[in-house]
Each structure stands twice: as structure tokens, then as C-alpha cells.
Amino acid sequence: MADTWYEVKQAKAENRYELVLSGADVSKRISENGLDMSIFTLINLNFLEISKTTLPTLPDHVADLSNLMQLVLHSNELKTLPSAIGKLTKLKILDVSRNGLTELPIEICSLTLMQRLNLSGNQLSRLPDDFGQLNKLITLNVSQNQLEEFPINCTGEFNFLTELNAKSNKVKNIPSNIHNLSCIKMLDLEENGIKVVPGELADCGKLKELNLKGNALNDKRLKKMVDQCHSKQVLEYIRAHCPKESADSAQKSKSKTKKGGKSKGKDNSEVDQVLDVLEVLHLGDETPVVTMMDAVKDIRPHILCCILRNVDLVTENKFKKFIALQSKLHDNECEKRNSATIATHDLAKIQANLIYDALPPNEIKLVPLLGQKEVNGLEFYNQLRKEADALRKEKKRNTYSGIHKYLYLLDGKSLYPCLKLEKNGPVISLPPITNSDVTKITTETTDILVEVTSSSSLAICKKVLDVLLHSTLQLGVGQNGCQNGDTVDEEVPNLLKVEQVKIVDKIGQLRAVYPSRTDLQLQNVRIMRNFD
């Protein structure tokens, strides 16, 4: 029997909830000895990816991973899927794109919590008859297959579907009842065999992106428009010139209200029920206010904050995942902290308004994260510099690692930016290097103050916070009130509550507030703004 793969051993030892197996090395092991079956003993997994390999079949033992919510199997050599896949009843995301699938097992229709399904790049000629049972789908990608019929029935089952990609198939007709896709926003039918477009397509009131390029349309003017014009213009032409096939559809068209109004058909209240929810709370009387002083405007002039309310960092290893998320954002969106820096604080340990200032290093007093005693900024910088040089010599490297690689951002600065409590309170953050151990978050933290600073622009701060909130929402960190003991209703979307924090200048004039009404333009997320 082949040895257990080291990735599987590590996942088991650390009780991980995610496992990724991808690339040439994994592919070689599969070719030589087959897939390591001990993968299917990791029953706590909720995310499994096996991709870019020679994997020819998915074992029936996949059914043992009963807690899986995301299964990614793209770019393998799968020809079929086992019927056992239907036992993964918690599955919400399935990606089997870029394989050689010729059919799907009927049991896939048992995955009634499925929200995102990617079947692109296979050899499918049809979908199962009971495909309509997947009525919580939000996105469906069946592009680059061999489908000859429109991929789904438009009889009212898919009330949550917002994106349908059926590009590069052999579809000949668009059904006249397509208006029943009441929440569809993106429809891609490029490179099919469509000749006639029904006027009912224009009755899809939420449709914003339509792609009909590469079809042999009989209407030559429409064919020219789809190649040259925006979706809005194409839809207007379809509404005015393409015949409708049913009187019912014409009546539906008349029932639409003027721009900005609601239709009398289904609105998106039902799709909102399945989308994750980000609830924005208006700043209250007890919300800390951040005062920005003049001195910091020439050093690191941009700051935004917000508060994550009622978070759960205890269950499902969420604390580690949240910390890992910040590290990932620092490397990517924050560009190795060159563009921006994130700091998080336990709000219960603050209990005061805040001052964002720039001070001489020797006047800054703080207990650094994971530190034991208070030091001034200059002592801390010199200490880190000494540690960095020692580590570099010990490991015989020319570069620094960890926190030490960011020290150059403070080189030669006569003033350091810092966030501190008002009335000569302690410093709780020294961007872009560290925040204070005094206010660090733990698994017991329920309210988190998030701080993002930048020397580049306020737009960067907003972008980083948008991504942070979206990713935190997907982690399920918010306590949505639907828990019953240790059991969570899988049909209940994630909920995250975020409270506004305002930034003012030294005379109290508003400089910024986040999140404002124009922030958080997120895909497939319901934004609830509870403003007075």
C-alpha cells in the first residue's frame, strides 16, 4: 500500500478544513500509484481541491466527506462522476470544468443547496432531466460543451439564477418563457446556432449583460448590433423589433413600471434570501470617533475604520482563518504593505475615541504585538533591525523575512504614524509595522475594530476594506443567530454586521466615513443599510 501523502498527513495533524492538491507533482503521484484514498478519512473537510492532474475517476468514497461545501475538480481527466456525489448534501460550490465529462449522474440533482456550478469545458450533450431541483443556483457555467438545447427549463424553478454562461455550444433556440428567469443579470450565448431571438428576452428586467456574438442571426441589423453595441442598446432593439411568441409575455412587458420602479412579477426578494448578507449599521453614540491630526497628513495621510459586530472566532478554526486572511490581503491587495496596512483590535479593550497622529519615534510608547513590555518607537525599530540582521546572517540570506521585511518603510523617518487612545492614552497601532498586544484580538473577541491606513490614497483603503469584508463574510465569521448548539442550518446564508466609523479633523469636521452609501459594490451579496 502506498504511503499517505504528506499533504494529507499535515491536514489530519492540524485538523484542517481545507485541502488543495494541484499540479505536476500531484499528477505524477496519481499516475504512478493512484489517488491517496486516505483523503476520504478527513471528514472535517469543507473545501477540497484536486486540480491540474491526470485524475481519471473520482472514487465513491468521496461520499464520506459529508461536510464538504466546496469541491473543485477542474483540469483533470474525469470522464464520469460517481453517483455517490449525490450524498454530499451540504455542497454549495462544485467546479468540474475542463475535464472530459460526457454525462452527469442523475444523483447530482440531489445537491439542492448548490449555488455555483461550473461544468464548462467538457463534452456534455444534455443535462439531467431533474436538473430543475437545483433551484438555488446563482451562477451556472456550461460553456464549451455540446449542448443542443437551452441548458435549463425556464418554467419558474430558477428564481435565484443571476448568471448563465452557455457560450460555445450548439444551442439553436432561446425559449420564449425566458422571462421567467426573473433575476438573471448576465446571459452569455456566444458562438451557438441561434437564428431567431424572441422578444420575450427583453422582458428579463434585471438583464444587464447579454452576449449573442457568433450566432447566425436572421435579423442582419441585430447581428450587426450584437457585434458593435452595448447590451442595453441590443435589448432595446429586441424589445422594439423582435416578435414575441406568447400573449402572456406581451402582458408581462406592459406590467413593468418605469425605470427605477418595481415589476409586478417576481422581484429579487427571493434571491436575497439565498445570498450572503452584509448588514451595514449606522454609527451610534458609543461608536469610537477617529480624529486625524495635521502632522500625519505628510506622513501617512489616509485612514479608514469600521467595526465588525457579533463575530464568532471560536468555531471551525475561524480565528486562524481570519488571521490568515489578513496576511493574504497584505501580500496581495496591500502590495506587501507598500500600498496599505491592516490592523485589527478587540473593541472591548478600547472604550475611548482615537487619535491618528505622527510623532517622533522616542515619544511613541506601545507594547508590540506578542511583546511583553512597553517600548518606545525608536527602541522597537532598533530591536527589529538587530533581529533582522541576526536572522539574515544565521540563515545566510540577502533578504529579510516576516515583519522585518517591512522595516524599510520607516527608514529615515523623523515621525512615525500611530493610532492611539485620546487623552494621552496608549498607542494601539504603529503602521505599517505592528499593532499593540494590549488590543489584539483573540478567540473570545466578539467586536473587532478594523483599521486600514495608506500613504497612497483613500481609494486603496476602501478597496482593501471591501475585499476584507467580502472575504470575512464568506468565512462565516458573523453570528447570524441561526445556530442551534453546534449545528448551523446550511440553508441560512452567512451574515456579517459592520458598523460605520467616521474620521474627523482636529476641529471635528468630517473627513470620511466607512462604509458609506457608495461603498461595498459587491457581486452576489445582499447589502442591507440600516441608516436612520
Short mmCIF file of C-alpha atoms in Angstrom, two decimals:
data_model
loop_
_atom_site.label_atom_id
_atom_site.label_comp_id
_atom_site.label_asym_id
_atom_site.label_seq_id
_atom_site.Cartn_x
_atom_site.Cartn_y
_atom_site.Cartn_z
CA MET A 1 0.00 0.00 0.00
CA ALA A 2 1.36 3.42 -0.94
CA ASP A 3 2.34 5.81 1.83
CA THR A 4 -0.08 8.51 2.92
CA TRP A 5 0.66 11.77 1.11
CA TYR A 6 2.37 14.41 3.22
CA GLU A 7 -0.38 16.98 2.47
CA VAL A 8 -2.96 14.56 3.87
CA LYS A 9 -0.86 13.83 6.95
CA GLN A 10 -0.47 17.53 7.61
CA ALA A 11 -4.18 18.21 7.12
CA LYS A 12 -5.05 15.44 9.56
CA ALA A 13 -2.47 16.51 12.15
CA GLU A 14 -3.67 20.12 12.08
CA ASN A 15 -7.36 19.21 11.77
CA ARG A 16 -7.63 21.38 8.67
CA TYR A 17 -10.88 22.22 6.98
CA GLU A 18 -9.29 22.81 3.56
CA LEU A 19 -7.09 20.63 1.35
CA VAL A 20 -5.61 21.63 -2.03
CA LEU A 21 -3.85 19.09 -4.26
CA SER A 22 -2.79 20.55 -7.58
CA GLY A 23 -0.09 20.48 -10.21
CA ALA A 24 2.56 18.29 -11.80
CA ASP A 25 3.85 16.64 -8.62
CA VAL A 26 0.38 15.51 -7.54
CA SER A 27 -0.37 14.42 -11.11
CA LYS A 28 2.75 12.23 -11.15
CA ARG A 29 1.77 10.54 -7.90
CA ILE A 30 -1.71 9.82 -9.23
CA SER A 31 -0.29 8.36 -12.45
CA GLU A 32 2.12 6.11 -10.60
CA ASN A 33 0.13 4.93 -7.59
CA GLY A 34 -3.36 6.35 -7.88
CA LEU A 35 -5.10 8.82 -5.60
CA ASP A 36 -4.33 8.59 -1.89
CA MET A 37 -7.56 7.13 -0.51
CA SER A 38 -6.79 8.41 2.99
CA ILE A 39 -8.02 11.79 1.71
CA PHE A 40 -11.51 10.49 2.31
CA THR A 41 -10.86 9.95 6.02
CA LEU A 42 -10.59 13.75 6.52
CA ILE A 43 -14.25 14.01 7.40
CA ASN A 44 -13.99 17.58 8.68
CA LEU A 45 -13.04 18.98 5.28
CA ASN A 46 -15.38 21.63 3.93
CA PHE A 47 -13.14 22.55 0.96
CA LEU A 48 -11.35 20.06 -1.29
CA GLU A 49 -9.49 20.86 -4.49
CA ILE A 50 -7.85 18.28 -6.77
CA SER A 51 -6.90 20.07 -9.98
CA LYS A 52 -4.48 20.08 -12.92
CA THR A 53 -3.77 16.35 -12.62
CA THR A 54 -4.29 13.09 -14.51
CA LEU A 55 -7.07 12.03 -12.12
CA PRO A 56 -9.24 9.64 -14.25
CA THR A 57 -12.04 8.90 -11.77
CA LEU A 58 -13.46 10.23 -8.53
CA PRO A 59 -13.80 7.40 -6.01
CA ASP A 60 -17.17 6.59 -4.43
CA HIS A 61 -15.55 7.29 -1.05
CA VAL A 62 -15.99 10.99 -1.77
CA ALA A 63 -19.38 10.47 -0.12
CA ASP A 64 -17.53 10.05 3.21
CA LEU A 65 -16.66 13.76 3.13
CA SER A 66 -20.14 14.67 4.31
CA ASN A 67 -19.14 18.17 5.45
CA LEU A 68 -17.87 19.32 2.06
CA MET A 69 -19.30 22.65 0.96
CA GLN A 70 -16.89 23.33 -1.91
CA LEU A 71 -15.49 20.70 -4.28
CA VAL A 72 -13.06 21.84 -7.02
CA LEU A 73 -12.02 19.26 -9.60
CA HIS A 74 -11.13 21.35 -12.64
CA SER A 75 -8.48 20.44 -15.23
CA ASN A 76 -8.32 16.70 -14.68
CA GLU A 77 -9.17 13.69 -16.89
CA LEU A 78 -12.55 12.77 -15.48
CA LYS A 79 -14.95 11.08 -17.89
CA THR A 80 -17.73 10.47 -15.38
CA LEU A 81 -18.75 11.44 -11.85
CA PRO A 82 -19.82 8.79 -9.34
CA SER A 83 -23.44 8.59 -8.25
CA ALA A 84 -22.08 8.87 -4.70
CA ILE A 85 -21.57 12.58 -5.28
CA GLY A 86 -25.28 12.99 -4.59
CA LYS A 87 -24.61 12.25 -0.92
CA LEU A 88 -22.65 15.48 -0.46
CA THR A 89 -25.81 17.22 0.67
CA LYS A 90 -24.01 20.29 2.08
CA LEU A 91 -22.28 21.09 -1.20
CA LYS A 92 -22.77 24.69 -2.38
CA ILE A 93 -19.98 25.05 -4.94
CA LEU A 94 -18.91 22.44 -7.50
CA ASP A 95 -16.30 23.03 -10.22
CA VAL A 96 -15.68 20.14 -12.63
CA SER A 97 -14.65 22.32 -15.57
CA ARG A 98 -12.04 21.32 -18.14
CA ASN A 99 -12.45 17.55 -17.89
CA GLY A 100 -13.93 15.04 -20.37
CA LEU A 101 -17.37 14.52 -18.88
CA THR A 102 -19.94 13.22 -21.36
CA GLU A 103 -22.85 12.99 -18.91
CA LEU A 104 -23.79 13.79 -15.33
CA PRO A 105 -25.24 11.31 -12.86
CA ILE A 106 -28.88 11.91 -12.01
CA GLU A 107 -27.85 11.96 -8.35
CA ILE A 108 -26.23 15.38 -8.86
CA CYS A 109 -29.77 16.75 -8.78
CA SER A 110 -29.92 15.82 -5.08
CA LEU A 111 -27.47 18.63 -4.26
CA THR A 112 -30.28 21.07 -3.57
CA LEU A 113 -28.08 23.59 -1.71
CA MET A 114 -25.92 24.13 -4.79
CA GLN A 115 -25.36 27.82 -5.53
CA ARG A 116 -22.47 27.84 -8.01
CA LEU A 117 -21.90 25.11 -10.60
CA ASN A 118 -19.15 25.13 -13.23
CA LEU A 119 -19.44 22.44 -15.93
CA SER A 120 -17.53 24.31 -18.64
CA GLY A 121 -15.00 22.69 -20.96
CA ASN A 122 -16.50 19.19 -21.09
CA GLN A 123 -18.37 17.09 -23.69
CA LEU A 124 -21.89 17.28 -22.25
CA SER A 125 -24.72 17.00 -24.77
CA ARG A 126 -27.53 17.33 -22.21
CA LEU A 127 -28.18 17.92 -18.52
CA PRO A 128 -30.19 15.52 -16.31
CA ASP A 129 -33.99 15.68 -16.55
CA ASP A 130 -34.33 16.64 -12.89
CA PHE A 131 -31.80 19.48 -13.13
CA GLY A 132 -34.56 21.89 -12.04
CA GLN A 133 -34.18 20.55 -8.49
CA LEU A 134 -31.03 22.66 -8.22
CA ASN A 135 -33.31 25.63 -7.73
CA LYS A 136 -30.93 27.61 -5.51
CA LEU A 137 -28.35 28.06 -8.26
CA ILE A 138 -26.99 31.59 -8.50
CA THR A 139 -24.39 31.01 -11.22
CA LEU A 140 -24.27 28.25 -13.84
CA ASN A 141 -21.44 27.85 -16.37
CA VAL A 142 -21.95 25.24 -19.11
CA SER A 143 -19.79 26.92 -21.74
CA GLN A 144 -17.68 24.90 -24.21
CA ASN A 145 -19.82 21.76 -24.25
CA GLN A 146 -22.02 20.07 -26.87
CA LEU A 147 -25.46 21.18 -25.63
CA GLU A 148 -28.07 21.40 -28.40
CA GLU A 149 -30.90 22.73 -26.25
CA PHE A 150 -31.10 25.71 -23.91
CA PRO A 151 -29.44 24.33 -20.76
CA ILE A 152 -32.31 24.86 -18.30
CA ASN A 153 -36.09 24.94 -18.23
CA CYS A 154 -37.48 28.43 -17.81
CA THR A 155 -40.66 27.40 -16.03
CA GLY A 156 -40.00 29.20 -12.76
CA GLU A 157 -37.63 26.88 -10.89
CA PHE A 158 -34.51 29.05 -11.15
CA ASN A 159 -35.69 32.10 -9.23
CA PHE A 160 -32.20 32.87 -7.86
CA LEU A 161 -30.14 32.47 -11.03
CA THR A 162 -28.20 35.66 -11.81
CA GLU A 163 -25.54 34.39 -14.24
CA LEU A 164 -25.83 31.81 -17.04
CA ASN A 165 -22.88 31.15 -19.34
CA ALA A 166 -23.66 28.79 -22.24
CA LYS A 167 -21.04 30.09 -24.66
CA SER A 168 -19.66 27.78 -27.36
CA ASN A 169 -22.34 25.10 -27.53
CA LYS A 170 -24.83 24.06 -30.24
CA VAL A 171 -27.95 25.71 -28.79
CA LYS A 172 -30.43 26.56 -31.54
CA ASN A 173 -33.27 28.28 -29.70
CA ILE A 174 -33.88 30.67 -26.83
CA PRO A 175 -37.14 29.65 -25.09
CA SER A 176 -39.98 32.16 -25.25
CA ASN A 177 -40.57 31.80 -21.50
CA ILE A 178 -37.05 33.00 -20.72
CA HIS A 179 -38.63 35.98 -18.92
CA ASN A 180 -39.25 33.54 -16.04
CA LEU A 181 -35.55 33.92 -15.21
CA SER A 182 -36.62 36.93 -13.17
CA CYS A 183 -33.22 37.60 -11.55
CA ILE A 184 -30.90 36.91 -14.47
CA LYS A 185 -28.27 39.65 -14.83
CA MET A 186 -25.76 38.04 -17.21
CA LEU A 187 -26.56 35.75 -20.15
CA ASP A 188 -23.78 34.58 -22.49
CA LEU A 189 -24.89 32.65 -25.59
CA GLU A 190 -21.96 33.50 -27.82
CA GLU A 191 -20.99 31.03 -30.57
CA ASN A 192 -24.10 28.87 -30.73
CA GLY A 193 -26.58 28.11 -33.50
CA ILE A 194 -29.23 30.71 -32.68
CA LYS A 195 -31.04 32.27 -35.63
CA VAL A 196 -34.08 33.91 -34.03
CA VAL A 197 -34.22 35.91 -30.79
CA PRO A 198 -37.64 36.04 -29.09
CA GLY A 199 -38.91 39.45 -27.97
CA GLU A 200 -39.53 37.96 -24.50
CA LEU A 201 -35.78 38.16 -23.85
CA ALA A 202 -36.18 41.91 -23.35
CA ASP A 203 -38.66 41.19 -20.54
CA CYS A 204 -35.85 39.92 -18.31
CA GLY A 205 -35.99 43.11 -16.26
CA LYS A 206 -32.65 42.66 -14.47
CA LEU A 207 -30.61 41.58 -17.50
CA LYS A 208 -27.60 43.89 -17.89
CA GLU A 209 -25.06 41.79 -19.81
CA LEU A 210 -26.15 39.94 -22.97
CA ASN A 211 -23.75 38.28 -25.41
CA LEU A 212 -25.13 36.90 -28.68
CA LYS A 213 -21.96 37.25 -30.78
CA GLY A 214 -21.02 34.46 -33.16
CA ASN A 215 -24.59 33.34 -33.92
CA ALA A 216 -26.05 33.19 -37.46
CA LEU A 217 -28.91 35.57 -36.66
CA ASN A 218 -31.54 36.02 -39.37
CA ASP A 219 -32.02 39.66 -38.40
CA LYS A 220 -28.98 41.23 -40.05
CA ARG A 221 -29.35 44.52 -38.23
CA LEU A 222 -29.49 42.73 -34.88
CA LYS A 223 -26.45 40.66 -35.87
CA LYS A 224 -24.53 43.86 -36.55
CA MET A 225 -25.66 45.39 -33.26
CA VAL A 226 -24.56 42.45 -31.12
CA ASP A 227 -21.08 42.83 -32.59
CA GLN A 228 -20.84 46.58 -32.15
CA CYS A 229 -23.23 47.82 -29.46
CA HIS A 230 -23.66 47.60 -25.69
CA SER A 231 -26.13 45.19 -24.14
CA LYS A 232 -28.58 47.98 -23.30
CA GLN A 233 -28.88 49.01 -26.95
CA VAL A 234 -29.25 45.38 -28.07
CA LEU A 235 -32.04 44.77 -25.56
CA GLU A 236 -33.82 47.94 -26.65
CA TYR A 237 -33.72 46.73 -30.25
CA ILE A 238 -35.01 43.28 -29.25
CA ARG A 239 -37.85 44.90 -27.32
CA ALA A 240 -38.85 47.06 -30.30
CA HIS A 241 -38.27 44.73 -33.24
CA CYS A 242 -38.18 41.06 -32.25
CA PRO A 243 -41.62 39.35 -32.24
CA LYS A 244 -42.96 37.74 -29.10
CA GLU A 245 -44.23 34.20 -29.19
CA SER A 246 -46.90 34.49 -26.49
CA ALA A 247 -49.55 37.00 -25.48
CA ASP A 248 -48.66 36.34 -21.85
CA SER A 249 -45.18 37.70 -22.40
CA ALA A 250 -46.56 40.83 -24.02
CA GLN A 251 -48.77 41.37 -20.99
CA LYS A 252 -45.76 40.90 -18.71
CA SER A 253 -43.90 43.55 -20.65
CA LYS A 254 -46.74 46.02 -20.12
CA SER A 255 -46.78 45.32 -16.40
CA LYS A 256 -43.25 46.66 -15.99
CA THR A 257 -43.07 50.03 -14.29
CA LYS A 258 -40.95 52.94 -15.43
CA LYS A 259 -37.21 52.93 -14.93
CA GLY A 260 -36.39 52.68 -11.26
CA GLY A 261 -39.73 51.11 -10.35
CA LYS A 262 -40.59 47.53 -9.46
CA SER A 263 -42.15 44.95 -11.75
CA LYS A 264 -45.35 43.17 -10.83
CA GLY A 265 -43.66 39.83 -11.39
CA LYS A 266 -41.06 38.34 -9.12
CA ASP A 267 -38.66 40.85 -7.64
CA ASN A 268 -35.33 39.88 -6.15
CA SER A 269 -36.67 39.41 -2.61
CA GLU A 270 -36.42 35.66 -3.12
CA VAL A 271 -32.86 35.70 -4.44
CA ASP A 272 -31.91 37.91 -1.48
CA GLN A 273 -32.95 35.05 0.80
CA VAL A 274 -30.18 32.80 -0.52
CA LEU A 275 -27.42 35.40 -0.98
CA ASP A 276 -24.98 36.10 1.85
CA VAL A 277 -25.94 39.27 3.72
CA LEU A 278 -23.70 42.16 4.75
CA GLU A 279 -25.63 44.42 7.11
CA VAL A 280 -24.31 47.97 7.48
CA LEU A 281 -25.10 49.60 10.82
CA HIS A 282 -25.20 53.38 11.18
CA LEU A 283 -22.62 54.75 13.59
CA GLY A 284 -24.07 55.22 17.06
CA ASP A 285 -23.44 57.37 20.12
CA GLU A 286 -20.99 54.81 21.51
CA THR A 287 -19.08 54.32 18.25
CA PRO A 288 -15.45 55.48 18.59
CA VAL A 289 -14.54 58.53 16.50
CA VAL A 290 -11.07 58.82 14.94
CA THR A 291 -9.55 62.33 14.94
CA MET A 292 -6.84 62.89 12.34
CA MET A 293 -4.12 65.36 13.31
CA ASP A 294 -2.27 67.68 10.91
CA ALA A 295 1.15 66.11 11.48
CA VAL A 296 0.19 62.76 9.95
CA LYS A 297 -1.04 64.32 6.69
CA ASP A 298 2.52 64.49 5.36
CA ILE A 299 3.49 61.04 6.62
CA ARG A 300 0.63 58.57 6.04
CA PRO A 301 -2.43 60.70 5.25
CA HIS A 302 -5.16 58.12 4.63
CA ILE A 303 -7.11 56.08 7.17
CA LEU A 304 -10.49 54.30 7.26
CA CYS A 305 -12.02 52.20 10.03
CA CYS A 306 -15.10 50.11 10.67
CA ILE A 307 -16.40 47.69 13.30
CA LEU A 308 -17.30 44.03 12.81
CA ARG A 309 -20.10 43.28 15.26
CA ASN A 310 -21.07 39.96 16.89
CA VAL A 311 -18.32 37.87 15.30
CA ASP A 312 -17.62 34.22 16.07
CA LEU A 313 -13.92 33.36 16.09
CA VAL A 314 -14.30 30.18 18.16
CA THR A 315 -15.92 27.55 15.93
CA GLU A 316 -14.46 25.82 12.87
CA ASN A 317 -10.98 27.28 13.32
CA LYS A 318 -12.28 30.69 12.25
CA PHE A 319 -9.72 32.66 14.27
CA LYS A 320 -6.80 31.16 12.33
CA LYS A 321 -8.64 31.63 9.05
CA PHE A 322 -9.30 35.29 9.82
CA ILE A 323 -5.63 35.92 10.69
CA ALA A 324 -4.56 34.07 7.52
CA LEU A 325 -6.93 36.24 5.51
CA GLN A 326 -5.21 39.41 6.75
CA SER A 327 -1.80 38.02 5.78
CA LYS A 328 -3.09 37.17 2.31
CA LEU A 329 -4.50 40.69 1.85
CA HIS A 330 -1.21 42.23 2.99
CA ASP A 331 0.59 40.31 0.25
CA ASN A 332 -1.95 40.97 -2.49
CA GLU A 333 -4.32 43.95 -2.24
CA CYS A 334 -1.91 45.81 0.07
CA GLU A 335 1.07 45.05 -2.21
CA LYS A 336 3.37 43.78 0.55
CA ARG A 337 2.18 46.68 2.78
CA ASN A 338 3.52 49.21 0.30
CA SER A 339 0.02 50.44 -0.59
CA ALA A 340 -1.84 49.84 2.68
CA THR A 341 -1.73 48.12 6.06
CA ILE A 342 -4.48 46.38 8.04
CA ALA A 343 -4.72 46.27 11.82
CA THR A 344 -7.46 44.66 13.92
CA HIS A 345 -8.32 45.42 17.54
CA ASP A 346 -10.63 43.99 20.19
CA LEU A 347 -13.13 46.81 20.58
CA ALA A 348 -13.86 45.83 24.19
CA LYS A 349 -10.27 46.80 25.05
CA ILE A 350 -10.53 50.32 23.63
CA GLN A 351 -13.51 52.11 25.24
CA ALA A 352 -12.48 55.57 24.03
CA ASN A 353 -12.17 57.79 20.97
CA LEU A 354 -8.98 57.58 18.94
CA ILE A 355 -6.29 59.94 17.66
CA TYR A 356 -4.44 59.32 14.38
CA ASP A 357 -1.19 61.26 14.59
CA ALA A 358 2.51 61.31 13.68
CA LEU A 359 5.07 61.59 16.50
CA PRO A 360 8.83 61.41 16.98
CA PRO A 361 9.75 57.71 17.45
CA ASN A 362 11.03 58.18 21.00
CA GLU A 363 7.68 59.69 22.08
CA ILE A 364 5.66 56.67 20.93
CA LYS A 365 5.04 54.17 23.72
CA LEU A 366 3.48 50.78 22.96
CA VAL A 367 3.55 47.07 23.79
CA PRO A 368 4.18 45.48 20.35
CA LEU A 369 2.08 42.54 19.21
CA LEU A 370 3.27 39.40 21.05
CA GLY A 371 5.58 41.62 23.13
CA GLN A 372 5.96 41.52 26.91
CA LYS A 373 6.83 45.09 27.84
CA GLU A 374 6.30 48.66 26.72
CA VAL A 375 8.96 50.20 24.48
CA ASN A 376 9.22 53.43 22.55
CA GLY A 377 9.08 53.52 18.77
CA LEU A 378 12.82 54.04 18.30
CA GLU A 379 13.70 51.17 20.64
CA PHE A 380 11.26 48.91 18.82
CA TYR A 381 12.66 49.83 15.40
CA ASN A 382 16.28 49.26 16.54
CA GLN A 383 15.32 45.97 18.17
CA LEU A 384 13.69 44.73 14.97
CA ARG A 385 16.64 45.88 12.88
CA LYS A 386 19.06 43.96 15.14
CA GLU A 387 16.88 40.83 14.98
CA ALA A 388 16.60 41.10 11.20
CA ASP A 389 20.38 41.34 10.69
CA ALA A 390 21.00 38.41 13.03
CA LEU A 391 18.45 36.21 11.26
CA ARG A 392 19.78 37.15 7.85
CA LYS A 393 23.30 36.16 8.84
CA GLU A 394 22.14 32.98 10.56
CA LYS A 395 20.18 31.80 7.51
CA LYS A 396 22.76 33.20 5.09
CA ARG A 397 20.23 35.17 3.10
CA ASN A 398 20.37 38.53 1.40
CA THR A 399 16.77 39.39 2.20
CA TYR A 400 14.65 39.78 5.31
CA SER A 401 11.57 37.77 6.21
CA GLY A 402 8.47 38.17 8.36
CA ILE A 403 7.80 41.56 9.92
CA HIS A 404 11.45 42.52 9.37
CA LYS A 405 10.98 42.86 5.61
CA TYR A 406 8.78 45.93 6.17
CA LEU A 407 11.29 47.92 8.23
CA TYR A 408 12.50 49.86 5.19
CA LEU A 409 9.10 51.60 5.15
CA LEU A 410 10.19 53.52 8.27
CA ASP A 411 13.84 54.07 7.32
CA GLY A 412 14.95 57.66 7.85
CA LYS A 413 11.55 58.87 9.09
CA SER A 414 11.63 61.62 11.72
CA LEU A 415 7.98 61.00 12.55
CA TYR A 416 6.13 57.67 12.78
CA PRO A 417 2.37 57.39 12.14
CA CYS A 418 0.41 55.95 15.03
CA LEU A 419 -3.13 55.37 16.27
CA LYS A 420 -3.67 55.96 19.98
CA LEU A 421 -6.40 56.44 22.53
CA GLU A 422 -7.33 60.05 23.25
CA LYS A 423 -6.21 61.99 26.34
CA ASN A 424 -2.62 60.71 26.22
CA GLY A 425 -3.78 57.11 26.06
CA PRO A 426 -1.56 54.25 24.85
CA VAL A 427 -0.61 53.72 21.22
CA ILE A 428 -2.53 50.76 19.77
CA SER A 429 -1.11 50.75 16.24
CA LEU A 430 2.17 51.60 14.54
CA PRO A 431 1.51 51.24 10.81
CA PRO A 432 2.85 49.75 8.65
CA ILE A 433 4.76 47.55 11.14
CA THR A 434 2.64 46.34 14.05
CA ASN A 435 -0.29 46.93 16.35
CA SER A 436 -0.42 46.70 20.12
CA ASP A 437 -0.57 43.49 22.10
CA VAL A 438 -2.91 45.29 24.51
CA THR A 439 -5.78 45.41 21.98
CA LYS A 440 -5.07 42.23 20.00
CA ILE A 441 -8.00 40.05 19.03
CA THR A 442 -8.44 36.54 20.45
CA THR A 443 -10.91 33.71 20.02
CA GLU A 444 -13.01 35.42 22.70
CA THR A 445 -13.33 38.67 20.73
CA THR A 446 -16.89 39.49 19.63
CA ASP A 447 -16.46 43.02 18.23
CA ILE A 448 -13.48 43.97 16.04
CA LEU A 449 -12.26 47.44 15.16
CA VAL A 450 -10.65 47.24 11.71
CA GLU A 451 -8.15 49.93 10.71
CA VAL A 452 -6.65 50.40 7.25
CA THR A 453 -4.04 53.09 6.59
CA SER A 454 -2.24 54.10 3.41
CA SER A 455 0.33 56.57 2.19
CA SER A 456 -1.06 56.28 -1.35
CA SER A 457 -4.79 57.06 -1.45
CA LEU A 458 -8.12 56.74 0.31
CA ALA A 459 -9.34 54.63 -2.63
CA ILE A 460 -6.78 51.95 -1.72
CA CYS A 461 -8.12 51.88 1.84
CA LYS A 462 -11.66 51.41 0.51
CA LYS A 463 -10.61 48.66 -1.86
CA VAL A 464 -8.79 46.74 0.87
CA LEU A 465 -11.73 47.07 3.27
CA ASP A 466 -14.22 45.99 0.60
CA VAL A 467 -12.22 42.84 -0.07
CA LEU A 468 -11.67 42.20 3.64
CA LEU A 469 -15.38 42.46 4.44
CA HIS A 470 -16.40 40.32 1.47
CA SER A 471 -13.86 37.61 2.36
CA THR A 472 -14.78 37.75 6.06
CA LEU A 473 -18.44 37.32 5.12
CA GLN A 474 -17.56 34.21 3.11
CA LEU A 475 -15.63 32.78 6.08
CA GLY A 476 -18.87 32.71 8.04
CA VAL A 477 -17.36 34.73 10.88
CA GLY A 478 -20.60 36.61 11.57
CA GLN A 479 -23.01 35.18 14.13
CA ASN A 480 -26.23 35.01 12.12
CA GLY A 481 -28.41 33.96 15.00
CA CYS A 482 -29.39 30.74 13.26
CA GLN A 483 -27.16 28.44 15.26
CA ASN A 484 -28.65 25.72 17.42
CA GLY A 485 -25.96 24.39 19.67
CA ASP A 486 -23.15 23.32 17.34
CA THR A 487 -25.49 22.86 14.39
CA VAL A 488 -25.94 25.53 11.75
CA ASP A 489 -28.75 25.47 9.22
CA GLU A 490 -26.87 25.13 5.92
CA GLU A 491 -29.71 26.83 4.04
CA VAL A 492 -29.24 30.06 6.01
CA PRO A 493 -26.87 32.49 4.25
CA ASN A 494 -23.85 33.95 6.02
CA LEU A 495 -24.48 37.26 7.78
CA LEU A 496 -21.90 39.85 8.77
CA LYS A 497 -22.71 43.08 10.60
CA VAL A 498 -20.39 46.02 10.01
CA GLU A 499 -20.76 49.36 11.81
CA GLN A 500 -19.64 52.66 10.36
CA VAL A 501 -16.75 54.65 11.86
CA LYS A 502 -16.13 58.28 10.99
CA ILE A 503 -12.83 60.11 10.61
CA VAL A 504 -12.78 63.81 11.55
CA ASP A 505 -10.13 66.53 11.60
CA LYS A 506 -8.92 68.25 14.76
CA ILE A 507 -11.80 70.73 14.72
CA GLY A 508 -14.39 67.99 14.28
CA GLN A 509 -15.17 68.36 10.56
CA LEU A 510 -15.95 65.10 8.79
CA ARG A 511 -13.19 63.76 6.53
CA ALA A 512 -14.50 60.25 5.79
CA VAL A 513 -16.92 57.56 6.92
CA TYR A 514 -16.81 53.90 6.04
CA PRO A 515 -18.76 52.11 4.75
CA SER A 516 -20.69 54.93 3.10
CA ARG A 517 -23.70 54.52 0.82
CA THR A 518 -21.42 54.26 -2.22
CA ASP A 519 -19.08 51.62 -0.77
CA LEU A 520 -19.41 47.82 -0.91
CA GLN A 521 -20.40 47.32 -4.55
CA LEU A 522 -20.08 43.54 -4.21
CA GLN A 523 -21.19 40.74 -6.51
CA ASN A 524 -23.69 38.14 -5.25
CA VAL A 525 -24.00 39.76 -1.82
CA ARG A 526 -27.09 41.40 -0.39
CA ILE A 527 -26.22 44.75 1.24
CA MET A 528 -28.62 45.92 3.95
CA ARG A 529 -28.07 49.51 5.08
CA ASN A 530 -29.76 50.24 8.39
CA PHE A 531 -29.39 54.01 8.42
CA ASP A 532 -31.58 56.40 10.38
#
